[in-house]
Amino acid sequence: MRLLPHRLDTARALLGSLLAVFALVAALLAAAPSAHADTQICDAYGSTTIQGRYVVQNNRWGTSAAQCITVTSSGFKVSQADGSVPTNGAPKSYPSVYNGCHYTNCSPGTALPARLDTISSAPTGISYSYVNDAVYDAAYDIWLDPTARKDGVNRTEIMVWFNKVGSIQPVGSQTGTATVAGRSWQVWSGSNGSNNVLSFVAPSAIGSWNFDVMDFVQQAVSRQLASNNWYLTSIQAGFEPWQNGAGLAVTSFSSEIRTGGGGSGNPGGGSGGQAACQVAYATNVWQGGFTADVTIRNTGSAPVDGWKLAFTLPSGQGVTSAWNATLSGSSGAVTASALSHNTQIAPGGSQTFGFQGSYGGTFAAPSSFTLNGTACTTA
């Protein structure tokens, strides 16, 4: 049927109105900030970083059944946990978040490994979310070794069980009870064939707690399972599931290593002294690209040996090349590590590295920097 002239005009007007509405919606969507996308990990040993300083790992080592975790900006949730294993043996996995080094995978800017007699305190915080239709423990792991090792199995493992569901028990046998960090615990001790295990089991579930890791470390030292000249290599929080486990979550995690005179962590783990650092971030910016010259100054009293500077690039920025440092990560959380010729920063001294990158939208500098786990001021 042929349209009459006035109907044709009406159709054209309606089409024009619709196009205008679509254009307005598109403009609003383009102007809206992009939402943060959670990351799903299903690879057995897959991992990623959060907050520019912690590693989250799937760590499915005891079964071939599928396990997936959904990583958030503050922790992770077990989204799939198929299969089961006998409860009189090892668990299926240990999905977890950690500060430190685990089989050579070190968290960005970590101060670990650190010798125990240089650590004044190690404040930490953890919040868990539990389920009832599974068999598991919620374990906070503390790893100790006579050497500053970053790979393999450590000599002693301290496990702090915040919760357990089902007929499971720690390695070894119960040796008594103890009050540690103001709480009562069942104490278990034994060996799994690879390392010593000292476990502290809460009599009832703990959902959230802030404490000092060194309170538990000193328990290991007093029981001759470690010495003060050993090293703290990593601090981990997660779950050991035997059956199911979907829905378990770590909703928040924090870990800090304070050394020397009680400061916020000695950069580089040097021989004592109050930790302090300052970062100058000088840029040359053009349309779509930039260079950054980064100067790290040691304003403390101890040398920094083997520096690592961690920072987070704003959204839309990416690294294309670098000099005077090795950069891990090309966008988001980035860690710059020293080369063999510039590994030490003397007290009052500095080291400089740089990189070239690209960006989209409005250019901005990183908001903060941490040197070997210690927050730095900016020049």
Short mmCIF file of C-alpha atoms in Angstrom, two decimals:
data_model
loop_
_atom_site.label_atom_id
_atom_site.label_comp_id
_atom_site.label_asym_id
_atom_site.label_seq_id
_atom_site.Cartn_x
_atom_site.Cartn_y
_atom_site.Cartn_z
CA MET A 1 0.00 0.00 0.00
CA ARG A 2 1.33 3.47 -0.89
CA LEU A 3 1.57 5.92 2.03
CA LEU A 4 -0.34 9.17 1.76
CA PRO A 5 1.82 12.34 2.03
CA HIS A 6 0.69 13.30 5.54
CA ARG A 7 1.30 9.73 6.81
CA LEU A 8 4.77 9.78 5.28
CA ASP A 9 5.57 13.04 7.09
CA THR A 10 4.32 11.54 10.36
CA ALA A 11 6.50 8.46 9.90
CA ARG A 12 9.54 10.60 9.21
CA ALA A 13 8.90 12.68 12.33
CA LEU A 14 8.51 9.57 14.45
CA LEU A 15 11.75 8.11 13.06
CA GLY A 16 13.58 11.36 13.80
CA SER A 17 12.34 11.36 17.38
CA LEU A 18 13.46 7.78 17.91
CA LEU A 19 16.92 8.53 16.52
CA ALA A 20 17.24 11.50 18.87
CA VAL A 21 16.32 9.32 21.86
CA PHE A 22 18.86 6.66 20.83
CA ALA A 23 21.55 9.31 20.47
CA LEU A 24 20.81 10.67 23.95
CA VAL A 25 20.97 7.19 25.51
CA ALA A 26 24.26 6.47 23.74
CA ALA A 27 25.73 9.74 25.00
CA LEU A 28 24.68 8.98 28.58
CA LEU A 29 26.18 5.49 28.40
CA ALA A 30 29.42 6.85 27.00
CA ALA A 31 29.66 9.43 29.79
CA ALA A 32 28.97 6.91 32.58
CA PRO A 33 32.04 5.43 34.32
CA SER A 34 32.78 1.81 33.45
CA ALA A 35 31.76 -0.67 36.14
CA HIS A 36 34.37 -2.72 37.95
CA ALA A 37 34.27 -6.26 36.54
CA ASP A 38 34.96 -9.12 38.94
CA THR A 39 37.46 -11.70 37.69
CA GLN A 40 36.66 -15.41 37.52
CA ILE A 41 39.51 -17.91 37.85
CA CYS A 42 39.00 -21.60 37.08
CA ASP A 43 42.59 -22.64 36.27
CA ALA A 44 43.89 -24.96 38.98
CA TYR A 45 46.74 -22.62 39.93
CA GLY A 46 45.42 -19.39 38.40
CA SER A 47 45.93 -16.15 40.31
CA THR A 48 45.52 -12.38 40.11
CA THR A 49 46.26 -9.34 42.27
CA ILE A 50 43.95 -7.03 44.22
CA GLN A 51 44.52 -3.59 45.74
CA GLY A 52 47.95 -3.52 44.12
CA ARG A 53 49.45 -5.51 46.99
CA TYR A 54 47.84 -8.95 47.51
CA VAL A 55 47.59 -12.12 45.39
CA VAL A 56 44.39 -14.17 45.14
CA GLN A 57 44.86 -17.79 44.02
CA ASN A 58 42.51 -20.66 43.12
CA ASN A 59 45.09 -23.24 44.30
CA ARG A 60 43.16 -26.42 43.43
CA TRP A 61 45.81 -29.05 44.12
CA GLY A 62 44.03 -32.05 45.68
CA THR A 63 41.41 -32.96 43.08
CA SER A 64 40.72 -32.92 39.36
CA ALA A 65 37.14 -31.73 39.92
CA ALA A 66 36.32 -28.20 38.81
CA GLN A 67 36.77 -25.26 41.15
CA CYS A 68 36.28 -21.58 40.29
CA ILE A 69 36.62 -18.40 42.34
CA THR A 70 35.24 -14.95 41.65
CA VAL A 71 37.78 -12.31 42.65
CA THR A 72 36.49 -8.96 43.91
CA SER A 73 38.33 -5.77 44.79
CA SER A 74 38.50 -6.83 48.46
CA GLY A 75 38.70 -10.64 48.37
CA PHE A 76 37.08 -13.59 46.61
CA LYS A 77 34.15 -16.00 46.61
CA VAL A 78 34.18 -19.69 45.69
CA SER A 79 31.69 -19.84 42.81
CA GLN A 80 32.11 -23.54 41.94
CA ALA A 81 33.50 -26.39 44.05
CA ASP A 82 32.74 -29.78 42.54
CA GLY A 83 33.64 -33.18 43.95
CA SER A 84 34.79 -34.42 47.33
CA VAL A 85 37.74 -36.21 48.95
CA PRO A 86 37.93 -38.41 52.08
CA THR A 87 37.89 -36.38 55.29
CA ASN A 88 40.69 -38.47 56.81
CA GLY A 89 43.14 -37.11 54.22
CA ALA A 90 44.21 -33.84 52.65
CA PRO A 91 41.61 -31.29 51.43
CA LYS A 92 40.75 -30.57 47.79
CA SER A 93 42.35 -27.15 47.62
CA TYR A 94 43.23 -23.92 49.38
CA PRO A 95 41.66 -20.94 47.56
CA SER A 96 43.19 -17.97 49.32
CA VAL A 97 44.52 -14.42 49.36
CA TYR A 98 48.03 -13.68 50.56
CA ASN A 99 50.82 -11.22 51.30
CA GLY A 100 54.30 -12.59 50.60
CA CYS A 101 55.67 -15.30 48.32
CA HIS A 102 54.10 -18.60 47.30
CA TYR A 103 56.10 -20.87 44.96
CA THR A 104 57.96 -17.83 43.49
CA ASN A 105 54.72 -15.84 42.98
CA CYS A 106 55.27 -12.83 45.25
CA SER A 107 52.62 -10.22 45.99
CA PRO A 108 53.35 -6.72 44.62
CA GLY A 109 55.67 -4.67 46.82
CA THR A 110 55.71 -7.21 49.64
CA ALA A 111 58.16 -6.81 52.54
CA LEU A 112 58.34 -10.60 52.84
CA PRO A 113 60.41 -12.65 53.40
CA ALA A 114 61.46 -10.79 56.55
CA ARG A 115 63.59 -12.05 59.44
CA LEU A 116 61.56 -12.55 62.59
CA ASP A 117 63.91 -10.58 64.83
CA THR A 118 63.48 -7.50 62.60
CA ILE A 119 59.66 -7.54 62.76
CA SER A 120 58.15 -5.42 65.52
CA SER A 121 54.54 -6.29 64.63
CA ALA A 122 52.48 -7.68 61.76
CA PRO A 123 48.92 -6.34 62.09
CA THR A 124 46.30 -8.06 59.98
CA GLY A 125 42.56 -8.19 59.47
CA ILE A 126 40.29 -10.80 57.90
CA SER A 127 36.55 -11.24 57.34
CA TYR A 128 34.98 -14.54 56.25
CA SER A 129 31.55 -15.56 54.95
CA TYR A 130 30.57 -19.17 55.63
CA VAL A 131 28.17 -21.82 54.30
CA ASN A 132 26.69 -24.88 56.02
CA ASP A 133 26.31 -27.34 53.12
CA ALA A 134 30.00 -28.23 52.88
CA VAL A 135 32.89 -29.78 54.81
CA TYR A 136 35.77 -27.32 55.24
CA ASP A 137 37.93 -25.22 57.49
CA ALA A 138 38.56 -21.48 57.28
CA ALA A 139 42.33 -21.29 57.72
CA TYR A 140 44.71 -18.39 58.21
CA ASP A 141 48.19 -19.69 57.29
CA ILE A 142 51.54 -18.32 58.47
CA TRP A 143 54.67 -19.75 56.83
CA LEU A 144 58.15 -19.79 58.43
CA ASP A 145 61.51 -21.01 57.16
CA PRO A 146 65.19 -20.84 58.21
CA THR A 147 65.97 -19.16 54.87
CA ALA A 148 64.42 -16.24 53.01
CA ARG A 149 62.92 -18.62 50.49
CA LYS A 150 60.33 -17.59 47.94
CA ASP A 151 59.72 -21.04 46.44
CA GLY A 152 58.84 -24.53 47.57
CA VAL A 153 57.66 -25.80 50.95
CA ASN A 154 58.65 -23.95 54.14
CA ARG A 155 59.82 -25.71 57.29
CA THR A 156 56.93 -24.71 59.58
CA GLU A 157 53.29 -23.88 58.88
CA ILE A 158 51.09 -22.19 61.47
CA MET A 159 47.37 -22.68 60.84
CA VAL A 160 44.74 -20.61 62.62
CA TRP A 161 41.34 -22.24 62.11
CA PHE A 162 38.64 -19.57 62.34
CA ASN A 163 35.94 -22.15 61.65
CA LYS A 164 35.43 -25.81 60.78
CA VAL A 165 32.36 -27.61 59.49
CA GLY A 166 32.21 -31.44 59.36
CA SER A 167 34.26 -34.28 60.81
CA ILE A 168 37.73 -32.91 60.10
CA GLN A 169 40.75 -32.16 62.27
CA PRO A 170 44.19 -30.56 61.92
CA VAL A 171 47.40 -32.44 61.21
CA GLY A 172 48.80 -34.37 64.19
CA SER A 173 47.15 -34.51 67.60
CA GLN A 174 45.84 -32.06 70.18
CA THR A 175 48.53 -31.11 72.67
CA GLY A 176 46.47 -28.80 74.88
CA THR A 177 44.94 -25.34 74.88
CA ALA A 178 46.39 -21.84 74.84
CA THR A 179 45.35 -18.21 75.00
CA VAL A 180 46.83 -16.29 72.08
CA ALA A 181 46.02 -12.68 71.14
CA GLY A 182 43.31 -12.62 73.78
CA ARG A 183 41.41 -15.70 72.52
CA SER A 184 41.30 -19.34 73.65
CA TRP A 185 42.39 -22.06 71.23
CA GLN A 186 42.79 -25.79 70.96
CA VAL A 187 46.43 -26.46 70.03
CA TRP A 188 47.39 -29.24 67.62
CA SER A 189 50.88 -30.23 66.50
CA GLY A 190 52.28 -32.70 63.97
CA SER A 191 53.89 -33.17 60.57
CA ASN A 192 52.34 -33.76 57.16
CA GLY A 193 55.50 -35.40 55.86
CA SER A 194 56.80 -32.22 54.22
CA ASN A 195 56.73 -29.66 57.04
CA ASN A 196 55.80 -29.15 60.67
CA VAL A 197 52.25 -27.96 61.30
CA LEU A 198 51.17 -26.03 64.42
CA SER A 199 47.40 -25.43 64.47
CA PHE A 200 45.18 -23.23 66.63
CA VAL A 201 41.49 -24.15 66.43
CA ALA A 202 38.79 -21.72 67.57
CA PRO A 203 36.14 -23.38 69.81
CA SER A 204 33.43 -21.52 67.85
CA ALA A 205 33.33 -19.76 64.50
CA ILE A 206 35.04 -16.36 64.15
CA GLY A 207 33.61 -14.26 61.32
CA SER A 208 35.95 -11.27 61.47
CA TRP A 209 39.05 -10.41 63.50
CA ASN A 210 42.00 -8.02 63.64
CA PHE A 211 45.17 -9.33 65.34
CA ASP A 212 48.96 -9.42 65.29
CA VAL A 213 50.47 -12.33 63.35
CA MET A 214 53.56 -12.21 65.58
CA ASP A 215 51.53 -13.45 68.57
CA PHE A 216 51.18 -16.80 66.77
CA VAL A 217 54.74 -16.72 65.44
CA GLN A 218 56.10 -16.46 68.97
CA GLN A 219 54.03 -19.52 69.90
CA ALA A 220 55.96 -21.47 67.27
CA VAL A 221 59.27 -20.10 68.56
CA SER A 222 58.45 -21.01 72.18
CA ARG A 223 57.55 -24.56 71.05
CA GLN A 224 60.91 -24.85 69.22
CA LEU A 225 59.20 -25.06 65.81
CA ALA A 226 61.01 -21.88 64.69
CA SER A 227 63.76 -19.51 65.82
CA ASN A 228 63.96 -15.74 65.88
CA ASN A 229 66.58 -15.82 63.10
CA TRP A 230 64.08 -17.58 60.79
CA TYR A 231 62.01 -15.77 58.17
CA LEU A 232 58.33 -15.02 57.81
CA THR A 233 57.72 -15.76 54.11
CA SER A 234 53.96 -15.43 53.58
CA ILE A 235 50.62 -14.78 55.28
CA GLN A 236 47.57 -16.40 53.67
CA ALA A 237 43.83 -16.54 54.36
CA GLY A 238 41.32 -18.87 52.72
CA PHE A 239 39.52 -22.21 52.92
CA GLU A 240 40.37 -25.91 52.84
CA PRO A 241 37.28 -27.71 51.47
CA TRP A 242 36.87 -31.50 51.53
CA GLN A 243 33.30 -31.56 50.20
CA ASN A 244 31.57 -28.87 48.13
CA GLY A 245 32.43 -25.30 49.22
CA ALA A 246 30.57 -23.05 46.78
CA GLY A 247 29.61 -19.77 48.44
CA LEU A 248 32.54 -19.55 50.83
CA ALA A 249 34.11 -16.09 50.70
CA VAL A 250 36.85 -13.87 52.05
CA THR A 251 35.19 -10.46 52.07
CA SER A 252 38.18 -8.44 53.27
CA PHE A 253 41.88 -8.96 53.98
CA SER A 254 44.73 -6.74 55.12
CA SER A 255 48.32 -7.45 56.11
CA GLU A 256 51.17 -5.16 57.15
CA ILE A 257 54.75 -5.90 58.19
CA ARG A 258 56.31 -3.42 60.62
CA THR A 259 60.03 -3.63 61.24
CA GLY A 260 62.74 -1.73 63.09
CA GLY A 261 61.38 0.76 65.61
CA GLY A 262 57.72 -0.06 64.94
CA GLY A 263 57.30 1.79 61.67
CA SER A 264 55.15 0.67 58.76
CA GLY A 265 57.54 -1.95 57.42
CA ASN A 266 61.21 -1.57 56.65
CA PRO A 267 61.64 -1.08 52.89
CA GLY A 268 63.77 -3.92 51.58
CA GLY A 269 63.99 -5.64 54.94
CA GLY A 270 67.32 -3.98 55.80
CA SER A 271 69.03 -4.18 59.16
CA GLY A 272 66.68 -2.12 61.31
CA GLY A 273 65.92 1.59 61.31
CA GLN A 274 62.69 3.52 60.87
CA ALA A 275 61.21 2.95 57.43
CA ALA A 276 60.50 5.96 55.24
CA CYS A 277 60.38 6.68 51.51
CA GLN A 278 59.35 9.39 49.09
CA VAL A 279 58.38 9.07 45.42
CA ALA A 280 58.58 11.78 42.75
CA TYR A 281 56.51 11.03 39.62
CA ALA A 282 57.47 13.36 36.74
CA THR A 283 55.57 13.00 33.45
CA ASN A 284 55.65 14.24 29.88
CA VAL A 285 52.16 13.87 28.39
CA TRP A 286 50.90 14.17 24.81
CA GLN A 287 47.67 13.11 23.14
CA GLY A 288 47.30 9.36 23.77
CA GLY A 289 50.79 8.82 25.23
CA PHE A 290 53.16 9.75 28.05
CA THR A 291 56.47 9.04 29.73
CA ALA A 292 57.03 8.87 33.48
CA ASP A 293 60.31 9.31 35.34
CA VAL A 294 59.96 7.87 38.84
CA THR A 295 62.46 8.72 41.59
CA ILE A 296 62.45 6.67 44.81
CA ARG A 297 64.19 8.37 47.75
CA ASN A 298 65.09 6.49 50.92
CA THR A 299 64.38 8.95 53.73
CA GLY A 300 64.95 6.33 56.42
CA SER A 301 68.06 5.35 58.37
CA ALA A 302 68.61 1.87 56.90
CA PRO A 303 69.59 0.88 53.36
CA VAL A 304 66.95 -0.53 51.03
CA ASP A 305 68.25 -3.67 49.37
CA GLY A 306 66.27 -5.21 46.50
CA TRP A 307 63.58 -2.54 46.10
CA LYS A 308 60.13 -3.11 44.64
CA LEU A 309 57.78 -0.19 44.05
CA ALA A 310 54.08 -1.03 43.69
CA PHE A 311 51.44 1.32 42.30
CA THR A 312 48.21 1.21 40.33
CA LEU A 313 47.86 2.92 36.97
CA PRO A 314 44.54 4.74 36.48
CA SER A 315 41.97 3.12 34.20
CA GLY A 316 42.82 3.40 30.50
CA GLN A 317 46.60 3.58 30.99
CA GLY A 318 49.08 0.94 29.87
CA VAL A 319 52.86 0.48 29.86
CA THR A 320 54.58 -0.03 26.48
CA SER A 321 58.26 0.02 27.53
CA ALA A 322 60.46 0.69 30.58
CA TRP A 323 64.05 1.45 31.58
CA ASN A 324 66.18 0.98 34.73
CA ALA A 325 63.60 -1.44 36.19
CA THR A 326 61.65 -4.58 35.42
CA LEU A 327 57.89 -3.97 35.40
CA SER A 328 55.42 -6.74 36.16
CA GLY A 329 51.98 -5.89 34.85
CA SER A 330 51.26 -3.47 32.03
CA SER A 331 48.00 -1.98 33.34
CA GLY A 332 46.20 -1.73 36.66
CA ALA A 333 48.45 -3.03 39.46
CA VAL A 334 52.12 -2.65 38.45
CA THR A 335 55.32 -3.49 40.35
CA ALA A 336 58.71 -2.05 39.34
CA SER A 337 61.68 -4.15 40.53
CA ALA A 338 65.35 -3.21 40.75
CA LEU A 339 67.94 -4.40 38.24
CA SER A 340 71.31 -5.81 39.26
CA HIS A 341 73.06 -2.42 38.96
CA ASN A 342 70.59 -0.37 41.02
CA THR A 343 69.31 -2.81 43.63
CA GLN A 344 70.30 -0.76 46.71
CA ILE A 345 69.14 2.64 47.92
CA ALA A 346 71.35 4.07 50.66
CA PRO A 347 69.86 6.22 53.44
CA GLY A 348 69.28 9.65 51.92
CA GLY A 349 69.94 8.24 48.44
CA SER A 350 67.63 7.58 45.50
CA GLN A 351 67.12 5.47 42.40
CA THR A 352 65.26 6.48 39.24
CA PHE A 353 63.47 4.41 36.63
CA GLY A 354 61.03 5.27 33.91
CA PHE A 355 58.51 3.96 31.44
CA GLN A 356 56.48 4.96 28.40
CA GLY A 357 52.77 4.33 28.16
CA SER A 358 49.51 5.04 26.44
CA TYR A 359 46.26 6.37 27.83
CA GLY A 360 42.68 7.16 26.93
CA GLY A 361 40.43 9.87 28.31
CA THR A 362 41.86 12.27 30.89
CA PHE A 363 45.43 11.65 32.04
CA ALA A 364 46.11 11.18 35.77
CA ALA A 365 49.02 9.99 37.91
CA PRO A 366 48.86 7.03 40.34
CA SER A 367 47.40 8.05 43.68
CA SER A 368 49.81 6.13 45.93
CA PHE A 369 53.04 4.09 46.00
CA THR A 370 54.38 1.37 48.30
CA LEU A 371 58.05 0.44 48.58
CA ASN A 372 58.50 -3.19 49.66
CA GLY A 373 55.12 -3.01 51.35
CA THR A 374 55.61 0.43 52.94
CA ALA A 375 53.47 3.40 51.94
CA CYS A 376 55.56 6.29 50.59
CA THR A 377 54.92 10.01 50.58
CA THR A 378 54.88 11.81 47.24
CA ALA A 379 57.01 14.79 46.29
#
